[in-house]
Coordinates of C-alpha atoms in Angstrom, one line a residue:
V1 CA -2.9 22.3 -2.9
K2 CA 1.1 23.0 -4.7
N3 CA -0.4 22.8 -8.3
A4 CA -3.0 25.5 -6.6
H5 CA -0.5 27.7 -4.4
D6 CA 2.2 27.3 -7.7
C7 CA -0.6 28.9 -9.7
N8 CA -1.3 31.5 -7.9
A9 CA -4.1 30.9 -5.5
S10 CA -5.0 32.2 -2.3
A11 CA -6.9 29.0 -0.3
V12 CA -7.7 26.0 -1.7
L13 CA -11.9 24.2 -0.6
F14 CA -11.5 21.1 -0.6
I15 CA -15.3 19.3 -1.7
F16 CA -16.4 16.1 -2.5
D17 CA -19.2 15.3 -4.6
G18 CA -23.0 15.1 -2.3
Q19 CA -24.5 13.0 -4.8
S20 CA -22.0 10.2 -5.4
Q21 CA -20.3 10.4 -1.5
T22 CA -23.9 9.0 -0.3
S23 CA -24.2 7.2 -2.9
G24 CA -26.3 3.7 -2.9
N25 CA -28.8 1.4 -1.6
G26 CA -30.3 1.8 1.8
S27 CA -30.8 4.1 4.6
V28 CA -29.0 7.5 5.5
Y29 CA -26.5 6.9 8.5
P30 CA -27.2 5.6 12.1
N31 CA -29.6 3.5 10.0
G32 CA -28.3 2.7 7.5
T33 CA -24.5 2.9 5.6
R34 CA -25.1 6.1 3.2
L35 CA -23.7 9.0 4.9
P36 CA -26.0 12.1 5.0
E37 CA -25.3 14.9 2.5
E38 CA -23.6 17.4 4.9
Q39 CA -21.0 15.2 5.9
P40 CA -17.2 15.8 4.3
L41 CA -14.3 13.3 4.5
V42 CA -11.0 14.2 6.4
L43 CA -8.0 13.6 4.6
G44 CA -4.3 14.1 6.7
L45 CA -2.2 16.7 3.4
R46 CA 0.9 15.6 1.8
N47 CA 2.7 16.3 -1.3
G48 CA 1.7 13.2 -4.1
W49 CA 4.0 10.1 -3.0
E50 CA 5.9 12.2 -0.5
I51 CA 5.9 9.9 3.6
G52 CA 7.8 10.2 6.7
D53 CA 8.7 13.7 8.8
P54 CA 8.8 16.0 5.7
L55 CA 11.6 17.7 8.1
T56 CA 13.7 14.6 7.9
P57 CA 13.4 13.3 4.2
N58 CA 15.8 10.1 4.1
L59 CA 16.4 10.5 7.6
P60 CA 15.4 9.2 10.5
A61 CA 13.4 12.1 12.7
S62 CA 15.2 11.5 16.0
D63 CA 16.4 14.3 18.2
A64 CA 20.2 14.2 16.9
M65 CA 19.5 14.8 13.2
H66 CA 19.2 18.2 11.5
R67 CA 16.1 19.4 11.1
L68 CA 15.4 21.6 7.4
E69 CA 13.8 25.3 8.8
N70 CA 12.5 26.2 5.6
I71 CA 10.9 23.1 3.2
D72 CA 7.9 23.7 0.0
W73 CA 5.4 21.6 2.3
P74 CA 2.6 22.2 3.0
A75 CA 1.9 25.0 0.3
K76 CA 1.6 28.6 2.2
L77 CA -1.9 28.4 1.3
P78 CA -5.3 28.0 3.5
V79 CA -5.8 25.1 3.3
Q80 CA -10.1 23.2 4.3
I81 CA -12.7 20.7 3.8
V82 CA -16.1 22.1 3.2
E83 CA -19.6 20.3 4.1
S84 CA -21.0 20.1 1.1
D85 CA -24.6 21.6 1.0
V86 CA -22.2 24.8 1.5
A87 CA -20.3 23.6 -1.1
M88 CA -22.7 23.1 -3.2
K89 CA -24.0 26.9 -2.6
L90 CA -20.6 28.9 -3.1
L91 CA -20.2 26.4 -5.9
Q92 CA -23.5 27.7 -7.7
Q93 CA -21.7 31.6 -7.1
L94 CA -19.0 30.4 -9.9
D95 CA -19.1 32.7 -13.8
G96 CA -16.7 31.1 -16.6
S97 CA -16.8 28.5 -18.7
Q98 CA -19.9 25.6 -17.8
L99 CA -18.5 22.3 -15.9
P100 CA -17.3 19.0 -17.4
A101 CA -19.6 16.7 -17.7
D102 CA -17.8 14.3 -16.4
W103 CA -16.9 16.5 -13.1
T104 CA -19.9 15.8 -11.1
T105 CA -22.3 13.5 -11.2
D106 CA -25.1 16.5 -10.3
N107 CA -27.1 16.9 -13.6
T108 CA -29.4 19.1 -12.0
T109 CA -27.5 22.1 -11.6
D110 CA -25.9 24.3 -13.7
Y111 CA -22.3 24.3 -12.2
R112 CA -19.4 26.8 -13.1
V113 CA -15.8 27.0 -13.5
G114 CA -15.1 30.5 -12.9
P115 CA -12.3 32.3 -12.4
T116 CA -15.1 35.2 -11.2
L117 CA -18.0 34.9 -8.9
K118 CA -21.8 36.4 -10.3
N119 CA -22.6 39.5 -9.3
N120 CA -18.9 40.6 -8.3
L121 CA -19.6 38.6 -5.1
T122 CA -16.5 37.6 -1.8
F123 CA -16.6 35.4 0.5
H124 CA -14.0 35.7 3.4
L125 CA -12.2 32.2 4.7
T126 CA -11.0 31.5 7.6
V127 CA -8.4 28.4 8.6
N128 CA -8.2 28.0 12.2
S129 CA -5.5 24.9 12.2
K130 CA -2.0 25.0 13.5
A131 CA 1.6 23.6 12.6
E132 CA 3.3 22.5 15.8
M133 CA 5.6 19.8 16.7
T134 CA 4.7 16.8 18.6
K135 CA 6.9 13.9 19.4
I136 CA 5.0 10.6 18.2
Y137 CA 5.6 7.1 19.7
D138 CA 6.0 3.4 17.6
V139 CA 5.6 0.6 19.9
I140 CA 7.5 -2.4 18.7
G141 CA 7.1 -5.6 20.8
T142 CA 9.6 -8.7 20.1
V143 CA 9.7 -11.9 20.4
Y144 CA 13.2 -13.4 19.9
G145 CA 13.4 -16.7 17.2
R146 CA 15.0 -19.7 19.0
E147 CA 17.1 -20.6 15.9
E148 CA 17.0 -17.7 13.6
P149 CA 16.5 -14.5 16.0
D150 CA 19.0 -12.6 13.2
S151 CA 15.9 -12.9 10.7
W152 CA 12.7 -10.7 12.3
V153 CA 9.5 -11.4 10.6
L154 CA 6.8 -8.1 11.2
I155 CA 3.4 -7.8 12.0
G156 CA 1.7 -4.4 12.1
N157 CA -0.7 -1.7 12.0
H158 CA -1.6 2.2 13.1
R159 CA -3.3 3.0 15.7
D160 CA -4.3 7.4 15.4
A161 CA -7.0 7.9 13.3
I162 CA -8.1 11.0 11.5
T163 CA -11.8 10.7 14.1
F164 CA -13.1 7.5 15.4
G165 CA -11.1 4.9 13.1
A166 CA -13.4 2.0 14.3
V167 CA -12.6 0.4 10.6
D168 CA -9.9 2.8 10.4
A169 CA -7.9 1.7 11.9
G170 CA -9.7 0.4 14.4
S171 CA -10.2 -3.0 13.1
G172 CA -6.6 -4.4 12.2
T173 CA -5.5 -3.1 15.8
S174 CA -8.2 -5.6 17.4
G175 CA -7.2 -7.9 15.4
M176 CA -3.5 -7.7 16.4
M177 CA -4.4 -7.2 19.9
E178 CA -5.9 -11.0 20.1
L179 CA -3.0 -12.0 17.4
S180 CA -0.3 -11.0 19.7
R181 CA -2.3 -12.3 22.4
G182 CA -2.1 -15.7 21.8
I183 CA 0.6 -15.5 21.1
G184 CA 1.6 -14.5 24.6
E185 CA -0.8 -17.5 25.7
L186 CA 1.6 -19.8 23.5
L187 CA 5.2 -18.7 25.0
K188 CA 3.4 -19.2 28.3
K189 CA 3.6 -22.8 27.5
G190 CA 7.1 -22.5 26.1
W191 CA 6.3 -21.9 22.6
K192 CA 8.7 -20.1 20.9
P193 CA 8.8 -19.2 17.2
R194 CA 12.4 -20.3 15.0
R195 CA 12.4 -16.7 13.5
T196 CA 12.7 -13.5 15.4
I197 CA 8.9 -11.9 15.2
K198 CA 8.5 -8.0 15.9
F199 CA 5.1 -6.9 16.4
C200 CA 4.5 -3.4 15.0
S201 CA 2.0 -0.4 16.2
W202 CA 2.7 2.6 14.3
A203 CA 2.1 6.3 15.1
A204 CA 1.0 8.9 12.7
E205 CA -0.1 7.1 9.4
E206 CA -2.6 9.1 8.5
M207 CA -0.3 12.2 8.5
G208 CA 2.2 10.1 5.2
M209 CA 2.7 7.4 7.0
I210 CA 5.4 8.8 9.3
G211 CA 5.9 6.5 12.5
A212 CA 6.3 3.1 9.8
T213 CA 8.8 5.2 7.9
E214 CA 10.3 6.8 10.8
Y215 CA 11.1 3.5 11.6
V216 CA 12.4 2.1 7.6
Q217 CA 15.1 5.0 7.7
D218 CA 16.6 4.3 10.8
N219 CA 16.7 0.6 10.5
K220 CA 16.9 0.3 7.4
K221 CA 19.9 -1.4 6.6
L222 CA 19.0 -4.1 9.5
L223 CA 15.7 -3.6 7.5
Q224 CA 17.8 -5.3 4.8
E225 CA 19.9 -7.5 6.0
R226 CA 17.5 -8.7 8.6
A227 CA 13.9 -8.7 7.9
V228 CA 12.2 -12.0 5.8
A229 CA 8.9 -10.4 5.1
Y230 CA 6.1 -7.4 7.2
I231 CA 2.4 -8.0 7.7
N232 CA -0.2 -5.0 7.1
M233 CA -3.4 -5.0 9.3
D234 CA -4.9 -1.5 8.5
V235 CA -8.4 -1.5 7.6
L236 CA -8.5 -4.9 8.5
V237 CA -12.6 -5.1 7.6
H238 CA -14.0 -2.7 6.4
G239 CA -17.1 -4.9 5.0
N240 CA -18.7 -8.5 4.9
E241 CA -17.9 -9.8 1.0
S242 CA -14.9 -11.1 0.0
L243 CA -10.9 -11.1 1.1
K244 CA -8.9 -8.8 -0.6
V245 CA -5.2 -9.2 -0.6
C246 CA -2.2 -6.7 -2.2
G247 CA 1.7 -7.8 -1.8
N248 CA 3.9 -9.4 -2.6
P249 CA 3.7 -12.0 -5.7
M250 CA 6.3 -13.9 -4.0
M251 CA 4.2 -14.6 -0.7
V252 CA 0.9 -15.6 -3.2
D253 CA 1.0 -19.3 -3.4
L254 CA 1.7 -19.2 0.6
V255 CA -2.1 -16.8 0.8
Y256 CA -4.0 -19.8 -1.5
E257 CA -2.9 -22.4 1.3
Q258 CA -3.8 -20.9 4.3
S259 CA -6.5 -18.9 3.2
K260 CA -8.3 -22.3 2.7
M261 CA -7.4 -23.8 6.3
V262 CA -9.8 -21.4 7.8
S263 CA -13.3 -20.7 7.5
D264 CA -15.3 -18.4 6.5
P265 CA -18.9 -17.0 8.0
H266 CA -21.2 -16.9 4.4
G267 CA -20.6 -20.4 5.4
P268 CA -20.3 -24.6 6.8
Q269 CA -18.4 -25.7 3.6
E270 CA -16.7 -22.0 2.8
S271 CA -13.0 -21.1 3.2
I272 CA -11.9 -17.4 3.0
Y273 CA -10.9 -18.8 -0.8
S274 CA -13.9 -20.1 -2.0
V275 CA -15.6 -17.2 -1.1
W276 CA -12.6 -14.8 -1.9
K277 CA -12.3 -16.6 -5.9
K278 CA -15.9 -16.3 -6.7
G279 CA -15.8 -12.7 -5.1
R280 CA -12.2 -11.0 -6.6
P281 CA -11.2 -13.4 -8.9
D282 CA -8.2 -13.1 -10.9
P283 CA -8.8 -12.3 -14.9
A284 CA -6.1 -14.0 -15.7
A285 CA -7.1 -17.2 -15.0
T286 CA -11.0 -17.3 -13.3
D287 CA -9.6 -20.4 -11.5
R288 CA -8.0 -19.0 -8.6
P289 CA -8.6 -15.3 -6.4
Q290 CA -7.0 -12.1 -7.9
F291 CA -3.9 -11.1 -6.1
Y292 CA -3.4 -7.3 -6.7
T293 CA 1.1 -6.5 -7.2
S294 CA 0.2 -3.0 -7.4
A295 CA -0.2 -1.3 -3.8
F296 CA -2.6 1.5 -2.0
G297 CA -1.4 3.4 0.8
S298 CA -0.6 2.3 4.2
D299 CA 2.2 1.9 6.5
Y300 CA 3.9 -1.4 4.2
I301 CA 4.8 1.0 1.3
P302 CA 8.5 2.2 3.3
F303 CA 9.6 -1.7 3.5
Y304 CA 9.4 -2.5 -0.2
E305 CA 9.4 0.9 -1.2
M306 CA 12.5 1.6 1.4
A307 CA 13.8 -1.2 1.8
G308 CA 12.4 -3.8 -0.7
V309 CA 11.3 -6.3 2.4
P310 CA 8.6 -8.6 0.7
S311 CA 4.6 -7.2 2.6
I312 CA 2.0 -8.5 2.0
D313 CA -2.3 -6.6 3.6
L314 CA -5.0 -7.9 3.8
Q315 CA -8.3 -6.3 3.7
Y316 CA -12.2 -8.1 4.4
G317 CA -14.2 -6.3 2.3
K318 CA -17.7 -4.8 -1.2
V319 CA -16.3 -6.5 -4.0
P320 CA -14.7 -4.7 -7.0
Y321 CA -13.9 -2.4 -3.6
G322 CA -14.9 0.2 -2.0
L323 CA -14.1 1.5 1.9
P324 CA -17.2 2.6 3.5
Q325 CA -18.9 5.6 2.4
A326 CA -17.8 6.8 6.3
Y327 CA -14.2 5.8 5.9
H328 CA -12.6 9.0 7.2
T329 CA -15.8 10.6 8.7
V330 CA -17.0 11.2 12.6
Y331 CA -19.9 7.8 11.4
D332 CA -16.5 5.2 11.4
T333 CA -17.6 3.7 14.9
Y334 CA -18.5 0.6 16.0
H335 CA -21.8 0.9 15.4
L336 CA -21.0 0.9 11.9
I337 CA -19.1 -2.5 12.1
S338 CA -21.8 -3.7 13.5
M339 CA -23.9 -3.6 10.8
F340 CA -22.1 -5.8 8.3
D341 CA -20.0 -7.9 10.5
P342 CA -22.0 -7.4 14.2
Q343 CA -20.9 -10.3 15.5
F344 CA -17.0 -10.0 14.8
L345 CA -17.0 -12.9 12.9
F346 CA -15.2 -11.5 9.9
H347 CA -12.2 -9.2 12.0
L348 CA -11.5 -13.4 13.5
A349 CA -11.3 -14.9 10.7
Q350 CA -9.2 -12.3 9.6
T351 CA -7.2 -12.5 12.4
K352 CA -6.6 -16.2 11.7
L353 CA -5.6 -16.1 8.7
A354 CA -3.1 -13.7 9.5
A355 CA -2.5 -15.5 11.8
R356 CA -1.8 -18.4 10.1
L357 CA 0.8 -16.2 7.9
L358 CA 3.3 -15.0 10.8
Y359 CA 3.0 -18.6 12.2
E360 CA 4.4 -19.9 8.1
L361 CA 7.0 -17.6 7.8
S362 CA 8.1 -17.3 11.6
N363 CA 8.2 -21.3 11.9
L364 CA 9.1 -23.4 8.7
Q365 CA 12.6 -24.5 8.3
L366 CA 12.1 -23.4 4.3
I367 CA 10.8 -20.1 4.5
P368 CA 7.6 -20.1 2.2
F369 CA 7.5 -18.1 -0.5
N370 CA 7.9 -18.8 -4.7
I371 CA 10.1 -17.1 -6.8
N372 CA 8.8 -18.1 -10.2
S373 CA 4.9 -16.6 -8.6
F374 CA 7.3 -13.1 -9.2
T375 CA 9.1 -13.4 -12.5
S376 CA 5.7 -14.5 -13.5
S377 CA 4.6 -11.2 -12.3
L378 CA 7.6 -9.6 -13.8
R379 CA 7.2 -10.5 -17.1
Q380 CA 3.8 -9.6 -17.6
I381 CA 5.1 -6.1 -16.6
V382 CA 7.5 -6.0 -18.9
N383 CA 4.5 -7.0 -21.3
R384 CA 1.4 -4.9 -20.9
T385 CA 5.1 -2.0 -20.7
K386 CA 6.3 -3.2 -24.2
L387 CA 2.6 -2.3 -25.0
V388 CA 1.5 0.8 -23.8
Y389 CA 4.3 2.3 -24.2
A390 CA 5.8 1.2 -27.2
K391 CA 4.6 4.3 -29.7
E392 CA 7.5 6.8 -27.5
L393 CA 9.6 4.5 -26.7
K394 CA 10.1 4.2 -30.4
E395 CA 9.5 7.2 -31.7
H396 CA 12.8 8.4 -29.2
G397 CA 14.8 5.5 -29.8
I398 CA 14.2 3.5 -27.1
S399 CA 14.3 -0.8 -26.2
L400 CA 13.3 -2.9 -23.9
S401 CA 14.5 -5.9 -25.7
E402 CA 17.0 -6.8 -24.1
L403 CA 15.3 -5.7 -20.5
Y404 CA 13.0 -8.4 -22.3
K405 CA 15.6 -11.4 -22.9
E406 CA 16.8 -10.4 -19.2
V407 CA 14.0 -11.7 -17.1
N408 CA 13.2 -14.4 -19.6
K409 CA 16.7 -15.4 -18.5
L410 CA 16.1 -14.3 -14.3
A411 CA 12.3 -16.9 -15.0
K412 CA 14.3 -19.3 -15.9
A413 CA 17.2 -19.4 -13.0
G414 CA 14.0 -18.9 -10.7
R415 CA 12.7 -21.8 -12.2
K416 CA 16.3 -24.1 -11.7
F417 CA 16.1 -22.0 -8.1
E418 CA 13.0 -23.9 -7.0
E419 CA 13.4 -27.6 -8.7
I420 CA 16.7 -27.5 -6.6
K421 CA 14.5 -26.4 -2.9
N422 CA 11.8 -28.6 -4.5
Q423 CA 14.6 -31.0 -4.1
T424 CA 16.5 -30.1 -0.7
N425 CA 15.9 -32.1 2.5
P426 CA 15.5 -30.2 5.6
K427 CA 16.4 -33.4 7.9
T428 CA 19.8 -33.8 5.9
H429 CA 20.7 -30.8 4.6
P430 CA 20.3 -27.8 6.4
E431 CA 22.7 -26.2 5.3
Q432 CA 21.2 -26.5 2.2
I433 CA 18.2 -24.8 2.9
R434 CA 20.1 -22.1 5.0
I435 CA 21.7 -20.6 1.5
L436 CA 18.3 -20.9 -0.2
N437 CA 16.3 -19.5 2.7
R438 CA 19.2 -16.3 2.4
R439 CA 18.7 -16.4 -1.2
M440 CA 15.2 -16.1 -1.1
S441 CA 15.1 -12.9 1.4
A442 CA 17.1 -10.9 -0.4
F443 CA 15.8 -11.5 -3.3
N444 CA 13.4 -8.9 -3.6
K445 CA 15.5 -6.3 -1.6
L446 CA 17.8 -6.7 -5.1
F447 CA 15.4 -4.4 -6.9
I448 CA 16.3 -1.2 -5.2
S449 CA 17.1 1.4 -6.4
P450 CA 20.9 3.1 -6.0
E451 CA 18.8 5.7 -5.8
P452 CA 15.0 7.2 -6.3
I453 CA 12.6 7.1 -8.7
P454 CA 12.6 10.0 -11.0
D455 CA 10.5 13.3 -9.5
R456 CA 10.8 11.3 -6.3
S457 CA 12.4 11.2 -3.1
D458 CA 12.0 8.4 -1.5
M459 CA 10.4 5.8 -3.7
R460 CA 13.0 3.1 -5.1
N461 CA 11.2 0.2 -5.9
L462 CA 11.8 -1.0 -9.9
V463 CA 9.2 -3.1 -10.7
H464 CA 6.4 -3.7 -8.0
G465 CA 7.2 0.0 -6.6
I466 CA 4.0 2.9 -6.6
S467 CA 4.0 5.0 -10.2
Q468 CA 2.5 8.6 -10.3
N469 CA 2.3 7.8 -14.2
Y470 CA -2.0 7.7 -13.7
R471 CA -2.3 7.0 -17.2
Y472 CA -1.7 3.4 -17.2
P473 CA -1.8 2.9 -13.2
N474 CA -1.9 -1.0 -13.2
I475 CA 1.6 -1.4 -15.4
T476 CA 4.2 -1.1 -12.3
L477 CA 8.2 -1.2 -13.3
A478 CA 8.0 2.8 -11.4
G479 CA 11.2 3.9 -12.6
I480 CA 11.2 3.3 -16.9
S481 CA 7.1 4.5 -15.7
D482 CA 7.8 7.8 -13.5
A483 CA 10.6 8.3 -16.0
L484 CA 8.3 8.9 -19.1
L485 CA 5.7 11.0 -17.0
V486 CA 8.6 12.9 -16.4
A487 CA 10.3 12.7 -20.0
N488 CA 6.5 13.3 -21.8
T489 CA 6.3 16.7 -19.9
S490 CA 10.2 18.3 -20.2
G491 CA 11.6 16.5 -23.3
R492 CA 14.5 14.6 -21.1
W493 CA 14.7 11.6 -22.3
E494 CA 18.0 10.5 -21.2
I495 CA 15.8 9.8 -17.8
V496 CA 14.7 7.2 -19.4
K497 CA 17.3 5.0 -20.4
R498 CA 18.4 5.6 -17.1
Q499 CA 16.1 3.9 -15.6
V500 CA 16.5 1.4 -18.6
S501 CA 20.0 0.4 -17.1
L502 CA 18.8 0.6 -13.5
T503 CA 16.1 -1.3 -13.9
H504 CA 18.2 -4.3 -16.6
H505 CA 21.1 -4.0 -14.1
A506 CA 18.5 -4.5 -11.2
I507 CA 17.4 -8.1 -12.4
T508 CA 20.6 -8.7 -13.1
Q509 CA 22.3 -9.2 -10.1
A510 CA 18.6 -10.6 -8.9
R511 CA 19.8 -13.7 -11.5
R512 CA 22.6 -14.1 -10.4
S513 CA 21.6 -13.9 -6.8
L514 CA 20.1 -17.7 -7.3
E515 CA 22.8 -19.5 -8.7
I516 CA 23.7 -22.3 -6.4
P517 CA 26.8 -23.8 -6.9

């Protein structure tokens, strides 16, 4: 929309390819999961990956904060989502050059790109949407820890929805409610977690993760000091084929271990782990499931992008990946869920997995993180970055050799740290455990840049952050990757050099943080 505004467009119509959006096997809703062609997807409108309240950038949207009066978001031109059948009629009236073949799956119609219309036609657009200020509320329930009340484990989900929201985010909400009910039963029996648990119900996720972002902005220093981990339960179940996990690689061993302990609805001999491994094998090692370290859009983004809190997102759905066609439409209802999880067995399994992760993170004396998994992921990322950007880095005299050396030093320090951790007896050396926990809790936060990623106002995670460089979407090192994107269009290669320096310095700080006398 911003690009259209900058090119003097009069309006923007969002359409979805009727052929691809409604394709697939089976019957049309309500007899199957395929969509009627006239049903459009509904999306929240934001400028790129900017999140939170746009009127209070980098500040909480509380009453005491100054609000901007003139902002570039949203672009000041009409925007409307159009049903596929109406859109196709409009597209057929476009004149000009022929539409490239890879722009549509409909090869039966002669589409044109415009900008003129056939026979000098015009059409009138009326948009009745209103822009208004609305107060939102996050709901936070706290169970204070018995021994480490200043160490927080957070678990959350948003409660708003584009339409009826049975999958997004009712599936996660149901799991959150059941999990919190179970914790409540334990509390009645006198149990208390070792660390503090915070149950979080976020508002306004669909409009740019506003509720979670404002919470992080309001509590950033406390989160960096106290937060151990955040567990996200958004679209917890949107299919019945396999688990999908995205998160910080320090938590991969924890998820592997706990997913082996939960039975999968596919059969009495199956665990969530075994089905996960078969459905999504790791391309680098097929004896284990794939664990994604690159991000998708949900409320955990502000936690790890702004505060560096190790985060994890749990989903159960299709293989390889794909949300239901009814996602963000009026058909996202209980009836849709009943088609793939009629007895809520997958919801129950996912909630059990989330409960086990929450218990381990909040109750084990030694935080169940693995530094070696992080350094292994970092080395892979640096190797991929060197490979795909080699030509342009060399042309501008930019080397990653010193960065790579520092990664190797960090890996060595990580191995030493894990050796010390494995040799430490919690019963006889509780003070050493406290030191180890403090180092692990702070480790990931050291990769938060002191300044925003280039051309971004919110994102600061230098290693596993979301990159706007869509040429190579699976490569992170977001600071360097996004700096390359900016440099290629502006010629400002000093930005890349600065991001290399910031990343190198962050890795050095992380290495030093692992040193134990």
